[in-house]
Amino acid sequence: MKRLFKTYLEKPELAGLILLVLLIILFQVRSHGVFLNQDNLRGILGILPEAGLVAIGVTILMISGEFDLSVGSVFALMPMTMAVLMVHGWPFPLALLAGLLVSAAIGFINGYITIRFAIPSFITTLGMLFMARSLTVVVSGGFPPLLPADLPNWLFTSFVGPGNMFRMSFLWFAAVALLTSLMLSRTNFGNWIKATGGFLPAAAAMGIPTARVKIVCFMLCSVLSGFAGMLQVLRLGSPLPSIGEGMELQAVASAVIGGASLLGGIGTVMGGIIGTTLIRVIDNGLVLSHVDANWFKFAIGFLTIFAVVANAWMRKRAKAIKMEG
Amino acid sequence: MSDAIISVRDLHKWYSGVHALKGVTLDFKRGEALGLVGDNGAGKSTLINILSGVHRADQGEIKVEGRAVSIATPRDAMDLGIETIYQYNSMVPTMSIARNLFIGREPTRFSVLGVGILDQKKMAEESVRAIANVDLHLRSPDALVGELSGGQRQGVAIARAMHFKSKVMILDEPTNHLSVKETNKVIGFVRGLKEQGVTGVFISHNMHHVFECCDRIVAMARGEVVLDKRIGDTSIDEVHGVL
Ligand SMILES: Nc1ncnc2c1ncn2[C@@H]1O[C@H](COP(=O)(O)OP(=O)(O)OP(=O)(O)O)[C@@H](O)[C@H]1O
Ligand SMILES: [Mg+2]
């Protein structure tokens, strides 16, 4: 029992992973084997990178002790910026760069205002949620601009791999997941992020530039969200100004289901990915099991509360066991 | 005053209207354990926060080993060999002992612009040694700091300061909320500093603790130094008298 709790403290994403495996088995049985067949898996893996990249950013930011509610709006604004620029004749790579810069700038503003005025990031990014969404609609000019025909889809959305199992976006997602994961666990910067979110006064007293660390996390979160939005637009073929609505809360749910602490300091990239996968699996599995699709949000909500309660309980138990021994 | 490792001249600090330090002049002598006492709000923490780079003085001069210095950030203080251990904010409870020991000063391989890959092997080895050096008995450097008792945490903080070869170790009320046994351990650490050639500054409200482990006592009241004597030349009663 002790060992179990110790493992849990070291790997907060473990509970989510177990749940994920159980759900996959359940849906596989309920759907009479359709769930894990190639077509269905392709569908899930094809859209997972979009929500997954956002969840990675939100998870890392949460570990540093902050929130971002504007990710869904940045998700729409970034590709809209690109589309409008391309309509004006910008080549794709330049438009991509501009889109990423806009995303980074929004992340910077979120972070700078939060820290400079010592206000909760919940408020700053709530404001940004509305502002960035509004900007998206304004720059779109009311109706979605037409994307040029010669987009590098081969680099972002084409199917690849054995049996054309994955889209290219999945490879981007895997690479980002690997790099951010390594950054968090293997670099000194990752140490600073965890220290900043774990206990800010100690991090500051040890000379860590906590403001800069947080601002970098805000920027990373925005850039990943913008990039994810572009992937979705390339997949759908049209830059709708309404994409990404409600995404911010799903991303927070993913992070939390994956074991990240709302108070900062605890969490892993893998956890955020497991959380996202769980949400996608539930979404897909409910449909396949012929359950009324309106239960989806109920399931996500329940899971989120359940995950946080379970995490709090596990932490308390783990602590109690330590006190005894 | 060649034996002063830090000398402070006419230091003033205002906190929006509150004159917290009113011209403090003080020499911290090399290898000495100095006890800093005074009532709540006397300005003890303000003084050491300035020395550790958390706050900046509004006026006055600080010399470290005879050289005038400007301590703008905690990093500046650490680079000058000044390490500070606070009552609470020394450790990140959600991180392991090994990680905590190196926060902000992680050994890295191939770093670019200050960001690099952690040398985890070195961190593990050195943390074992650092902990052993202060005679702290812990199961493993991978244990989370949140699992340690208050006294063990202070022990790790001291191990960290020793490991980075601090010249001056400031302890601001390190024994608050510790059991008697753990308090004694911390006092033992402070006593041990002298053998290692480290200057200690020990802040406490408990006069007995200060008299037990310090060579010299400095009392502050209302932002000023009101007494500065060798332990042998004064008594608890005299110190209480001036506060
Ligand atoms: N960050 C701050 N902002 C405003 N006023 C402050 C701040 N820190 C300290 N003060 C004020 O400065 C004065 C000196 O406080 P300081 O913390 O240095 O006292 P202290 O001797 O450490 O007291 P204690 O024994 O309670 O720790 C007090 O009047 C206090 O209210
Ligand atoms: Mg104090």
CSV table of N, CA, C and O in Angstrom, one decimal, chain A residues 35 50 160 216 228 287 289 313:
chain,number,residue,atom,x,y,z
A,35,PHE,N,-14.6,-0.1,-31.7
A,35,PHE,CA,-13.8,1.0,-31.1
A,35,PHE,C,-12.4,1.0,-31.5
A,35,PHE,O,-11.8,2.0,-31.9
A,50,GLU,N,-4.9,18.2,-31.9
A,50,GLU,CA,-5.3,19.6,-31.8
A,50,GLU,C,-5.6,19.9,-30.3
A,50,GLU,O,-5.0,20.8,-29.7
A,160,VAL,N,-0.2,9.4,-42.9
A,160,VAL,CA,1.1,8.7,-43.1
A,160,VAL,C,1.1,7.5,-42.2
A,160,VAL,O,0.2,7.2,-41.5
A,216,VAL,N,7.4,33.0,-20.0
A,216,VAL,CA,7.7,32.0,-21.0
A,216,VAL,C,6.6,30.9,-21.1
A,216,VAL,O,6.2,30.5,-22.2
A,228,ALA,N,-2.0,24.6,-32.8
A,228,ALA,CA,-3.1,23.6,-32.8
A,228,ALA,C,-4.3,24.1,-33.7
A,228,ALA,O,-4.9,23.3,-34.4
A,287,VAL,N,-20.6,7.7,-28.5
A,287,VAL,CA,-21.3,7.6,-29.8
A,287,VAL,C,-21.3,6.2,-30.3
A,287,VAL,O,-22.4,5.7,-30.7
A,289,SER,N,-21.2,3.5,-28.6
A,289,SER,CA,-22.0,2.7,-27.8
A,289,SER,C,-23.5,3.1,-27.8
A,289,SER,O,-24.3,2.6,-27.0
A,313,TRP,N,-7.7,13.2,-2.1
A,313,TRP,CA,-7.8,12.1,-1.1
A,313,TRP,C,-6.5,11.3,-1.1
A,313,TRP,O,-6.0,11.0,0.0
